[in-house]
Tab-separated table of C-alpha atoms in Angstrom:
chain	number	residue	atom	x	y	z
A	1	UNK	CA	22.665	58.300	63.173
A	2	UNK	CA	21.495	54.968	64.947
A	3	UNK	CA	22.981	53.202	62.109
A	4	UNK	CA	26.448	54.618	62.575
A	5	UNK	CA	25.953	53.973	66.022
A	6	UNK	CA	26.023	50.383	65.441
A	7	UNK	CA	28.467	50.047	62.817
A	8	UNK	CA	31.083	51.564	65.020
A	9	UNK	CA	30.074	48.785	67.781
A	10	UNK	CA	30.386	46.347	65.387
A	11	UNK	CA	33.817	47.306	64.297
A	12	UNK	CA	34.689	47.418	68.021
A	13	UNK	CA	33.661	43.728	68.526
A	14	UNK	CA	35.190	42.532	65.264
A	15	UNK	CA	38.238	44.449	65.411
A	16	UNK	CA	38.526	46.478	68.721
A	17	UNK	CA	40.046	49.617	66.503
A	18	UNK	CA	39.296	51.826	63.834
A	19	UNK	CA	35.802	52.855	65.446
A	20	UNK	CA	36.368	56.289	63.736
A	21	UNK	CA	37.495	55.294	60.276
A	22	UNK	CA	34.708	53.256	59.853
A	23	UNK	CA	32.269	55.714	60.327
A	24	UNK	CA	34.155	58.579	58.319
A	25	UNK	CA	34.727	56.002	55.120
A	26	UNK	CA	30.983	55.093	55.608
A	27	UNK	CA	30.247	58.577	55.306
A	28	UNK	CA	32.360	59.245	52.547
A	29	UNK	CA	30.544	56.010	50.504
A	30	UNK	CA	26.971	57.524	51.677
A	31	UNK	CA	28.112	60.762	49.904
A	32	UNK	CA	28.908	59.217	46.688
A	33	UNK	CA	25.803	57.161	46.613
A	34	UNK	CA	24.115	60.405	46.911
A	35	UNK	CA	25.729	61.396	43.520
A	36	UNK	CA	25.360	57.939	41.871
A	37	UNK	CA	21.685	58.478	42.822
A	38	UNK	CA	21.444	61.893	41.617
A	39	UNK	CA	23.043	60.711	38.205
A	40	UNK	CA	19.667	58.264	37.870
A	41	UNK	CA	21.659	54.793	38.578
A	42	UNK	CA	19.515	52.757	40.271
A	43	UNK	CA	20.053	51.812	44.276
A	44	UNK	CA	20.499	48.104	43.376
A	45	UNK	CA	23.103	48.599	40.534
A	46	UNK	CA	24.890	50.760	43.213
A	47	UNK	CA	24.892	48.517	46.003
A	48	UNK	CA	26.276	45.577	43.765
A	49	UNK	CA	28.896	47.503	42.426
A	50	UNK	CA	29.836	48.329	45.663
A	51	UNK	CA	29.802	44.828	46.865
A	52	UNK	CA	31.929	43.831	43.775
A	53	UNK	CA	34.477	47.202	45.043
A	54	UNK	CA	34.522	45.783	48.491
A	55	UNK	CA	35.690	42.252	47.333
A	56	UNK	CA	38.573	43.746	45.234
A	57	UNK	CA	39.687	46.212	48.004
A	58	UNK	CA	39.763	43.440	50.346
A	59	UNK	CA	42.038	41.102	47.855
A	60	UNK	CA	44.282	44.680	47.519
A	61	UNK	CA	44.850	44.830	50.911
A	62	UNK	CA	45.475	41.372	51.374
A	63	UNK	CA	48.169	41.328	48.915
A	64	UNK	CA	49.811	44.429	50.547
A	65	UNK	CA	49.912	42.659	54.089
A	66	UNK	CA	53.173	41.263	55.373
A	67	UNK	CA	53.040	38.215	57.408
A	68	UNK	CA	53.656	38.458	60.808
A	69	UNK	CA	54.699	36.139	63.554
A	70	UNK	CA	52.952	36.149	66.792
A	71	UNK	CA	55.709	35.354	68.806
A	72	UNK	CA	57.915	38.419	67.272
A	73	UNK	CA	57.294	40.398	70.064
A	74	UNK	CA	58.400	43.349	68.520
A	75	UNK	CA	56.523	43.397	66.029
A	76	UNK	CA	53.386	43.304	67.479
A	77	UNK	CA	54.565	46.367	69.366
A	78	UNK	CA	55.162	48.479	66.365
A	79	UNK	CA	51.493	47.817	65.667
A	80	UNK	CA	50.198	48.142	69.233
A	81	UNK	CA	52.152	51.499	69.160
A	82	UNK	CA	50.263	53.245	65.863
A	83	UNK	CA	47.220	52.418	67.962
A	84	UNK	CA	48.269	54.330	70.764
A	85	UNK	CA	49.702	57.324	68.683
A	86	UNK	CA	46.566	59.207	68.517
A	87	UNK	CA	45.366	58.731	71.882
A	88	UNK	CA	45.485	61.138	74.608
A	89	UNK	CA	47.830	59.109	76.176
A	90	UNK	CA	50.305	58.367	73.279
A	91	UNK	CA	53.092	59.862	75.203
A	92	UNK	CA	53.069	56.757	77.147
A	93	UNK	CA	52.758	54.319	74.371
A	94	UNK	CA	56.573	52.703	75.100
A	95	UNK	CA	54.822	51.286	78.504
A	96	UNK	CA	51.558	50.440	77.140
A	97	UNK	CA	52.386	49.144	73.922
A	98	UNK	CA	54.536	46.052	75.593
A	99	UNK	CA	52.102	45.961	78.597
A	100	UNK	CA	49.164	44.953	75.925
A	101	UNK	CA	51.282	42.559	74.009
A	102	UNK	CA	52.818	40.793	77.080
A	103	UNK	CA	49.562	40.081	78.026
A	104	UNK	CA	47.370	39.059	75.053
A	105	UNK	CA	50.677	36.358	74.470
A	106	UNK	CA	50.044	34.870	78.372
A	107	UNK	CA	46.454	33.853	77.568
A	108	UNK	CA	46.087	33.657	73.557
A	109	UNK	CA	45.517	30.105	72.437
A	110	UNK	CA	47.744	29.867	69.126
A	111	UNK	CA	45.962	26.869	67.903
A	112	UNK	CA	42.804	28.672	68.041
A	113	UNK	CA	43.996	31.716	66.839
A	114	UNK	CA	41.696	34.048	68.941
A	115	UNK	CA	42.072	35.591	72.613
A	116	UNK	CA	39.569	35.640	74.901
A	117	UNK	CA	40.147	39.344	76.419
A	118	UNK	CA	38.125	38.401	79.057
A	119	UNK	CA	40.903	36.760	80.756
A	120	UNK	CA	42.350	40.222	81.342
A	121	UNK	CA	40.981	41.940	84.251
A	122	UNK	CA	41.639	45.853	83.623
A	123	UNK	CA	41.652	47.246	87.442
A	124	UNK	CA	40.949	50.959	87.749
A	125	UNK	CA	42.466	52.661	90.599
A	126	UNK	CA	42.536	56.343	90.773
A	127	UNK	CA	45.978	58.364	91.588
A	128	UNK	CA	49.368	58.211	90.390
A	129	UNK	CA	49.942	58.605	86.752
A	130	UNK	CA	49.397	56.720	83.586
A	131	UNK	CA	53.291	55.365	83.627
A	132	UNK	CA	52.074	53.792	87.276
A	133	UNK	CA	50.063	51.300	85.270
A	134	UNK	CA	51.459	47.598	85.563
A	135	UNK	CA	50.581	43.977	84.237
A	136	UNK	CA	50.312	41.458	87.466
A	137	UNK	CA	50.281	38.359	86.833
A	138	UNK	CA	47.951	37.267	89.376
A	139	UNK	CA	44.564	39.390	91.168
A	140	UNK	CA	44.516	42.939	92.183
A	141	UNK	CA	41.255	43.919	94.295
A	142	UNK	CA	41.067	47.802	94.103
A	143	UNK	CA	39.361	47.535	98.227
A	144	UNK	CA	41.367	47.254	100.935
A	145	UNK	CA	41.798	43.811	103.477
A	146	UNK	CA	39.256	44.253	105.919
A	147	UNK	CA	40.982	44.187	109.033
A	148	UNK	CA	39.039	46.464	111.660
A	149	UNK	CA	39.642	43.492	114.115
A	150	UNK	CA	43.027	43.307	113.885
A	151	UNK	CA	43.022	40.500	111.117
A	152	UNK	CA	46.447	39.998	109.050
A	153	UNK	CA	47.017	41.841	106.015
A	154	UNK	CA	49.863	39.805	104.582
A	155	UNK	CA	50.085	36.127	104.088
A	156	UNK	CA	52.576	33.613	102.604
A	157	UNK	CA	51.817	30.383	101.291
A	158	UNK	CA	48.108	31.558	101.121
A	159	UNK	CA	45.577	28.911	100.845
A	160	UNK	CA	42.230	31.286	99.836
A	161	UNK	CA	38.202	30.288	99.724
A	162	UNK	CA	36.278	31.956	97.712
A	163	UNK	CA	33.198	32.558	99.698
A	164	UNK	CA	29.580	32.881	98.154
A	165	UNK	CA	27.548	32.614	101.931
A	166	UNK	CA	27.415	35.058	104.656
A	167	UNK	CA	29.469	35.355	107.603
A	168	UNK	CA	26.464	36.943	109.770
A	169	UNK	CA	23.374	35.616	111.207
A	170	UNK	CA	20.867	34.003	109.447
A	171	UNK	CA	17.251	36.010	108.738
A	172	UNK	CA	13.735	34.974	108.580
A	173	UNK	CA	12.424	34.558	104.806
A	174	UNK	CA	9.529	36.658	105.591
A	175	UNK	CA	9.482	40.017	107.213
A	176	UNK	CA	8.298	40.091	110.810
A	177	UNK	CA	9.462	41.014	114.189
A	178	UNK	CA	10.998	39.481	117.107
A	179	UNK	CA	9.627	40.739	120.963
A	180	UNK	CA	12.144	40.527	123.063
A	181	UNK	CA	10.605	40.656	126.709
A	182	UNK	CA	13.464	40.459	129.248
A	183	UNK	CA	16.990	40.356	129.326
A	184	UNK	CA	17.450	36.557	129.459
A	185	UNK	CA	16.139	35.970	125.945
A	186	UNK	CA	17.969	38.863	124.594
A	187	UNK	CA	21.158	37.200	125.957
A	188	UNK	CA	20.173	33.906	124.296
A	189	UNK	CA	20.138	35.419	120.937
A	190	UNK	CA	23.086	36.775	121.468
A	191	UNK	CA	24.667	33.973	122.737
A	192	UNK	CA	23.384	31.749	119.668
A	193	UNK	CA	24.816	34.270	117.215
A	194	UNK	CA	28.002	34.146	118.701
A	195	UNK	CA	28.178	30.338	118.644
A	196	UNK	CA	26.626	30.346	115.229
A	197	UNK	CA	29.607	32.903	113.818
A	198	UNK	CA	31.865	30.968	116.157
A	199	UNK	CA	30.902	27.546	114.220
A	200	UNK	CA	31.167	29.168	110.946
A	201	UNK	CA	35.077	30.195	111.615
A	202	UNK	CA	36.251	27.317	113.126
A	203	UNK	CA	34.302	25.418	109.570
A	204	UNK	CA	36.621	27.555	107.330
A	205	UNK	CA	40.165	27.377	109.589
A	206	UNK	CA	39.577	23.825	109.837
A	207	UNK	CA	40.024	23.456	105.886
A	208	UNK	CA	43.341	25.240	106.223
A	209	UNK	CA	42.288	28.759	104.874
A	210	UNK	CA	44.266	31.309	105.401
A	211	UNK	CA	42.789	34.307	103.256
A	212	UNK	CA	38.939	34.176	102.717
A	213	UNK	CA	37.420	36.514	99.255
A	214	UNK	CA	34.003	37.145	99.998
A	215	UNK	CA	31.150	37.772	97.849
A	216	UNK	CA	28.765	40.551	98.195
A	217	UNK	CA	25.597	40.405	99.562
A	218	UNK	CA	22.292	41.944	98.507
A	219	UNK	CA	20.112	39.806	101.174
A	220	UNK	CA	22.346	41.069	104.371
A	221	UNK	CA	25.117	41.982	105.598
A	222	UNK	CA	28.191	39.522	104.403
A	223	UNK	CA	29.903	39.916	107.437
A	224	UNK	CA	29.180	41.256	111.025
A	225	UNK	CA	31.773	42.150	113.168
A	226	UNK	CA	31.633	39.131	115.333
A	227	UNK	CA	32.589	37.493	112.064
A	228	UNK	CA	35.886	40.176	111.751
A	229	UNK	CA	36.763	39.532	115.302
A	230	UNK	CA	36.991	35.347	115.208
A	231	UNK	CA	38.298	35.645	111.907
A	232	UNK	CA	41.236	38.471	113.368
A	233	UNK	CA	41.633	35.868	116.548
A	234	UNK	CA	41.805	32.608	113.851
A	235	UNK	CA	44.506	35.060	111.625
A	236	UNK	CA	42.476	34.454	108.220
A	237	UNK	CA	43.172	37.636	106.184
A	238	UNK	CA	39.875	39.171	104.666
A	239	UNK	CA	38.746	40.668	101.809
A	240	UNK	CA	35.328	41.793	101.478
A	241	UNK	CA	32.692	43.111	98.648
A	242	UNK	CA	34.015	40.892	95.923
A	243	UNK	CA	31.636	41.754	92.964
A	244	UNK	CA	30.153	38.038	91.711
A	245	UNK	CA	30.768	38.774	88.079
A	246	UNK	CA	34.467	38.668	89.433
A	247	UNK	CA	34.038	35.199	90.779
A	248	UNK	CA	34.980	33.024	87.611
A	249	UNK	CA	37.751	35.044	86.445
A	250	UNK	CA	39.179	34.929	90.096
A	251	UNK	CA	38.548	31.004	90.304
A	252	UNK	CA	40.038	30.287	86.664
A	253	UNK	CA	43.338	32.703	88.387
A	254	UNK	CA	43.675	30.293	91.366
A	255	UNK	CA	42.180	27.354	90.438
A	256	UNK	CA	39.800	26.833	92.993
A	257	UNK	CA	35.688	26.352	93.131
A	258	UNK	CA	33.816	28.929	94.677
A	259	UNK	CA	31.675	27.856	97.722
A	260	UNK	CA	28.333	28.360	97.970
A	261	UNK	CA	27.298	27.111	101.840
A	262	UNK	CA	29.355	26.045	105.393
A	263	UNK	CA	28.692	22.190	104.248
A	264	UNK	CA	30.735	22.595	101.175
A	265	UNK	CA	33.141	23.881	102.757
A	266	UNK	CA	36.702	21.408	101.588
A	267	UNK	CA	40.231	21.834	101.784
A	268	UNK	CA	40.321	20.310	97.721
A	269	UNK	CA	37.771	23.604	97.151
A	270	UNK	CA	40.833	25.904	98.480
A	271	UNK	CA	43.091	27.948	95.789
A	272	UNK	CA	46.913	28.793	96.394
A	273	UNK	CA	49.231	31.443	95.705
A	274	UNK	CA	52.457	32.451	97.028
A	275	UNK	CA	52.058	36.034	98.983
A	276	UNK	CA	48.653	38.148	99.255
A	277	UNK	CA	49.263	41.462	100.681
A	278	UNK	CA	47.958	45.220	101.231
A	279	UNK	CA	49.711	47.491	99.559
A	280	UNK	CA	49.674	51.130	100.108
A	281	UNK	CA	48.710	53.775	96.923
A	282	UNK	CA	47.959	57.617	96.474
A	283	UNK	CA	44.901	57.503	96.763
A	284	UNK	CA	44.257	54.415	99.651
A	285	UNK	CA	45.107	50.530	99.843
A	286	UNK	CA	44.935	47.763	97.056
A	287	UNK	CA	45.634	44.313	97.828
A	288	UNK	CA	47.490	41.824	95.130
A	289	UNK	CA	47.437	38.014	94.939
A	290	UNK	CA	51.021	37.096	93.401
A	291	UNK	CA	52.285	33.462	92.905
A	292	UNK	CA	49.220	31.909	91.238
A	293	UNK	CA	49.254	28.056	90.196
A	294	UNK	CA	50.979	27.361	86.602
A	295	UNK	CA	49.585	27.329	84.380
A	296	UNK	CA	47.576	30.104	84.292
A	297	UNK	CA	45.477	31.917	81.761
A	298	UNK	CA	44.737	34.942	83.131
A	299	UNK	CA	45.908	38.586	83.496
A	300	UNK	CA	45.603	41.501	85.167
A	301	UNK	CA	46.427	45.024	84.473
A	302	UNK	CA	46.488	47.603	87.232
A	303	UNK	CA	45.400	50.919	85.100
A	304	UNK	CA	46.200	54.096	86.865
A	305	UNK	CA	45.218	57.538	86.132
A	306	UNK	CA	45.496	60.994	87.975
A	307	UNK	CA	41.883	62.257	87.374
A	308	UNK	CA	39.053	60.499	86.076
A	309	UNK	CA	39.664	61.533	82.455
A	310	UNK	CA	42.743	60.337	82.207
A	311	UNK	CA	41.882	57.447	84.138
A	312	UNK	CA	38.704	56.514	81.667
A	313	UNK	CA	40.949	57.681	78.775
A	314	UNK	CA	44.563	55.233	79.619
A	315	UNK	CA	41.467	52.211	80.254
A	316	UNK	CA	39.821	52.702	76.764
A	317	UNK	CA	43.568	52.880	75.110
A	318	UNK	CA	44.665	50.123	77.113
A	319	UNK	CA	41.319	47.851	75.277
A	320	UNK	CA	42.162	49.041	71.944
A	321	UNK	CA	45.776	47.602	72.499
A	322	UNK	CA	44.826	44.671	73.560
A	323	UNK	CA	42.465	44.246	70.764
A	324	UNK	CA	44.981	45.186	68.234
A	325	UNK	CA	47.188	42.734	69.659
A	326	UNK	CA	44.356	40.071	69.171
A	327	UNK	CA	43.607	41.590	65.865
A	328	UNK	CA	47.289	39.588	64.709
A	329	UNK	CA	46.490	36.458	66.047
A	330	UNK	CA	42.809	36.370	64.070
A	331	UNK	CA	44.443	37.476	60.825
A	332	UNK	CA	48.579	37.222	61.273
A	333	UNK	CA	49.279	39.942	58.572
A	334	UNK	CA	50.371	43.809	58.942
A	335	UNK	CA	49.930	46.883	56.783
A	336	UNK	CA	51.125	50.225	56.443
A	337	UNK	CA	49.529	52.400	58.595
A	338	UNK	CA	48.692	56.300	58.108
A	339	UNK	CA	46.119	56.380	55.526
A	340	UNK	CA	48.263	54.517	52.877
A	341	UNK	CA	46.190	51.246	52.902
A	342	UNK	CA	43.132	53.001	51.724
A	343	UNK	CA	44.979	55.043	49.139
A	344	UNK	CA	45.876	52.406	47.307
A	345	UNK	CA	43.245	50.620	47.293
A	346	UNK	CA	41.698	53.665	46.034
A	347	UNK	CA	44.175	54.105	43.258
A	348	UNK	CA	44.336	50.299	42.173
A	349	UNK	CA	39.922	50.577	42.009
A	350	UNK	CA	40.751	53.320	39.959
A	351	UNK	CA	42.623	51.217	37.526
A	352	UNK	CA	39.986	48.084	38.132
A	353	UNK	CA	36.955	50.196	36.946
A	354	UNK	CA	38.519	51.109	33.499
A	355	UNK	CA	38.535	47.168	32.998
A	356	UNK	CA	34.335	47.305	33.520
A	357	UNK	CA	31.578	48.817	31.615
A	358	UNK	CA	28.366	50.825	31.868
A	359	UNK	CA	26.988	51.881	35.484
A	360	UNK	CA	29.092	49.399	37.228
A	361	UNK	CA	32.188	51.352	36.043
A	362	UNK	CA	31.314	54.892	37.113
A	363	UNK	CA	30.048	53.235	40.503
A	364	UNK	CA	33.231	51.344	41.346
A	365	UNK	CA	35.110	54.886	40.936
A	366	UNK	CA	32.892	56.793	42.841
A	367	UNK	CA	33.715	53.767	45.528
A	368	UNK	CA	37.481	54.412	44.764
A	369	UNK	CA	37.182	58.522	44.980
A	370	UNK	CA	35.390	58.026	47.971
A	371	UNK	CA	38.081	56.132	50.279
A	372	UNK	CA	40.264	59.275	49.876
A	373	UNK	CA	38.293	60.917	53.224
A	374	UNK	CA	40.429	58.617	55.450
A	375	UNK	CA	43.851	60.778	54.570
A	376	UNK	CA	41.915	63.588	53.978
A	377	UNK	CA	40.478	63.551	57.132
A	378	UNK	CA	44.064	62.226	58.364
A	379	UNK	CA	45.539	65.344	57.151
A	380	UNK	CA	43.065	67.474	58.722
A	381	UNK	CA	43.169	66.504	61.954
A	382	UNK	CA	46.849	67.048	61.644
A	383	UNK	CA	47.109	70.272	60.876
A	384	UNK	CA	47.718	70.121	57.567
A	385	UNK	CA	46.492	71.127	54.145
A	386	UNK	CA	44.103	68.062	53.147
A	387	UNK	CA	44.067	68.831	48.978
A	388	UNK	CA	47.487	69.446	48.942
A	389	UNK	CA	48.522	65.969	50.953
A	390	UNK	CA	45.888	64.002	49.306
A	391	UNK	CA	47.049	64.596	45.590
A	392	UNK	CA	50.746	64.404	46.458
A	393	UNK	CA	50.076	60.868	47.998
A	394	UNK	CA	47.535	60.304	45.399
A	395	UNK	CA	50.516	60.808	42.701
A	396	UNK	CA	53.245	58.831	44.953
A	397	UNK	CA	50.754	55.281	44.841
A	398	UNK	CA	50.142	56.262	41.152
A	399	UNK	CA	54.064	55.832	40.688
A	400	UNK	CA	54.167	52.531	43.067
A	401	UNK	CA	55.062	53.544	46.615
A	402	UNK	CA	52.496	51.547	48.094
A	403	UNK	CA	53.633	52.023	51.472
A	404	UNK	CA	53.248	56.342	51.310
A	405	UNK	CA	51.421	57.637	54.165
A	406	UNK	CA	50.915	60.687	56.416
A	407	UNK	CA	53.599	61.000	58.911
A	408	UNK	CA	51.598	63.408	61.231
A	409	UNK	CA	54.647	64.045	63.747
A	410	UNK	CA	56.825	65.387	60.984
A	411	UNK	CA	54.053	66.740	58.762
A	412	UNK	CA	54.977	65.104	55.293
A	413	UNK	CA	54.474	61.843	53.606
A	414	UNK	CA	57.018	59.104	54.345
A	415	UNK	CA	56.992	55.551	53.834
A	416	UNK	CA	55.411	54.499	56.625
A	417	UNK	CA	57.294	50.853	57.295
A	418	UNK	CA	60.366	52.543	57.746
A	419	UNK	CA	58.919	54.603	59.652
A	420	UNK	CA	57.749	51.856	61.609
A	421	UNK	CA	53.895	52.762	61.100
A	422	UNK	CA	52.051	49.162	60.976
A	423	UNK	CA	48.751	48.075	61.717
A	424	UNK	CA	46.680	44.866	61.775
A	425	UNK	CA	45.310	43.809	58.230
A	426	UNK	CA	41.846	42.851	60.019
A	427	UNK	CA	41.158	46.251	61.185
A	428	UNK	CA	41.248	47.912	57.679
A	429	UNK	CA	39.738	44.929	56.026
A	430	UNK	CA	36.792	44.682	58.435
A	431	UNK	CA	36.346	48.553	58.362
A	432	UNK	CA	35.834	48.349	54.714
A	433	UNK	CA	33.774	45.522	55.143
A	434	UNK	CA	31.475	46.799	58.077
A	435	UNK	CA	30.902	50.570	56.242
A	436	UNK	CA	29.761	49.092	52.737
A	437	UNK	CA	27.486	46.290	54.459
A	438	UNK	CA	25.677	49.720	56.301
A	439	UNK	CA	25.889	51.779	52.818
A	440	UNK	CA	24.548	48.524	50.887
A	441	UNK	CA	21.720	48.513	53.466
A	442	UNK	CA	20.563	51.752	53.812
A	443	UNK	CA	20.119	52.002	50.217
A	444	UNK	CA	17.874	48.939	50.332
A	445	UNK	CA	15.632	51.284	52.190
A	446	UNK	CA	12.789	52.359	50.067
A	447	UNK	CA	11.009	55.067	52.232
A	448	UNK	CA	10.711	56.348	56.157
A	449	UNK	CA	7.607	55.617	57.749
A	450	UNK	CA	7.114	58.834	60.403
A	451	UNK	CA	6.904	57.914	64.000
A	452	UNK	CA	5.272	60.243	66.761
């Protein structure tokens, strides 16, 4: 169970899809090896007949891949759509599909061919509905602009400071008490941390700053309300609670240095955008930094959901997208979806263990016989009748229509690329990959030791 566990985390870091396939085809190899096994063939003949499979179903599917270009947009959202299509929220797959692909193209790197996804901040916000979700191109902070002072809550021409120091009086590094005897040392203090907060403000309007993202504290309080008040009188807009592993995604956005003390504090350190407002939702106030420096690698996508469920459910299709997208630029080929990749591979591993001898033979069509669960399973899950779908697409790749598949929506077999049913090579190829690496391995595994 671990073991499947892992695979399907590994196919989600490789590949970002096909979690599920990979552990059903793994399956469906662990069940012939239990044959093979019961047949007397040896675990090591098995496992290198398998590898040899593996290689030739990887070289079938290579050869059925069409090449793809990453900057046909549409395209890539045929592809991101069949990822969507058996989601919960596949209804909205003409709004997420382009959403994903719009934004994987604004930060991939074509001469590295990879995407680093972590330039794509996914922001949950609760309310609305899934077709409320929008790419901003720019920062969205789900909390609203602290303004119980009276402090702005839109600026133009925003010049914003990251701030990793607190706005509040300073504590003692040890824990101890302060006796305060009469009321003219008790002013004192007070007086000090008013000219201490004071001091602080008039440091950070001096630089220019006009908007001021603050990090959380753990130590203390980030800001007081002293701080809210000079800040409201000094009209710097505030926004509070900014979570530090936010901080270098938000710097990379506006191209700025985060600030760590008052005595770093430098108008160079600022960042810049165009407009940073409040703006109201369903379910309470978000605030969006729009007009970012060019050029800029980074994303953000405002997900939206009207119960948790959905909400969890649009974030996790909204990854797989994204992933599918980067899936093309890693490995710039498509294939057929709905099962038909693995049925003929299954049928041409058919043909390819007539050409071998002896165990090797009988294992390599086991490994064939076996990769008929994915449209099995397909068919299933559909609704339909899995023997009868399996050998009537079994019989269509025997006469040459490589690109047969289940059309779920209409309940037949169609050809799946005019049916516009496409999906990244690397997610099939790795899938096959990932499962017989795990098969290989656990039958490398000579005995359990028992644990208590």
């Amino acid at each position: 169970m671990v073991q499947m566990v892992e695979l399907s985390k590994s196919q989600d870091i490789e590949a970002g899809d096909g979690t599920t396939s990979v552990v059903v085809m793994a399956g469906g190899l662990l069940n012939s090896c239990s044959g093979l096994l019961n047949r007397g063939i040896h675990p090591n003949q098995i496992s290198d007949a398998f590898q040899l499979a593996c290689k030739k179903s990887t070289e079938i599917l290579q050869e059925m891949g069409t090449p793809v270009d990453f900057n046909d947009r549409e395209s890539l959202i045929k592809c991101t759509t069949t990822s969507l299509s058996s989601k919960v929220v596949s209804q909205n797959s003409s709004l997420l599909a382009p959403l994903a692909v719009d934004a994987v193209m604004k930060i991939a790197d074509p001469l590295d061919n990879n995407a680093d996804l972590n330039m794509i901040r996914v922001v949950r916000k609760l309310g609305g509905t899934v077709d409320d979700t929008e790419l901003v191109d720019g920062i969205v902070f789900t909390q609203k602009a602290a303004k119980g002072a009276g402090g702005p809550t839109r600026v133009q021409n925003a010049k914003i400071a990251v701030l990793q120091f607190q706005l509040s009086p300073p504590k003692t590094d040890i824990e101890n008490s302060v006796v305060i005897s009469d009321y003219q040392q008790m002013d004192r203090i007070l007086k000090e941390e008013r000219t201490y907060i004071a001091d602080l403000c008039k440091k950070i309007a001096k630089t220019g700053c006009n908007v001021i993202l603050l990090q959380k504290s753990i130590l203390r309080d980030a800001i007081t309300d002293l701080g809210l008040h000079f800040l409201a009188k000094l009209k710097i807009m505030l926004v509070r609670d900014v979570e530090r592993d936010e901080i270098e995604f938000i710097c990379r956005t506006l191209q700025c240095v985060p600030i760590a003390s008052p005595d770093a504090l430098r108008p160079e350190k600022l960042g810049k955008a165009d407009l940073v407002e409040e703006i109201g939702t369903s379910d309470g106030k978000i605030v969006k930094v729009t007009g970012v420096p060019k050029p800029c690698k980074t994303v953000s996508i405002l997900c939206r959901g009207s119960n948790k469920l959905v909400l969890d459910e649009n974030e996790r299709s909204i990854h797989d997208a994204l992933c599918v997208v980067r899936s093309l630029l890693k490995k710039k080929f498509m294939i057929p979806g709905g099962s038909a990749p693995e049925m003929e591979v299954s049928q041409r591993l058919m043909e390819y263990s007539k050409t071998l001898g002896g165990a090797e033979s009988y294992c390599v069509r086991a490994y064939a016989e076996a990769l008929e669960i994915i449209p099995a399973t397909l068919a299933e899950n559909a609704g339909l009748n899995p023997i009868n779908i399996v050998t009537t697409l079994r019989l269509m790749h025997a006469n040459g229509d490589k690109n047969a598949g289940i059309n779920v929506r209409k309940g037949t077999i169609s050809n799946m690329m005019e049916e516009n049913v496409v999906q990244p090579l690397l997610v099939s190829a790795s899938a096959l990959e990932l499962a017989t690496e795990a098969v290989r391995m656990i039958l490398k595994i000579d005995g359990f030791v028992p644990t208590l």
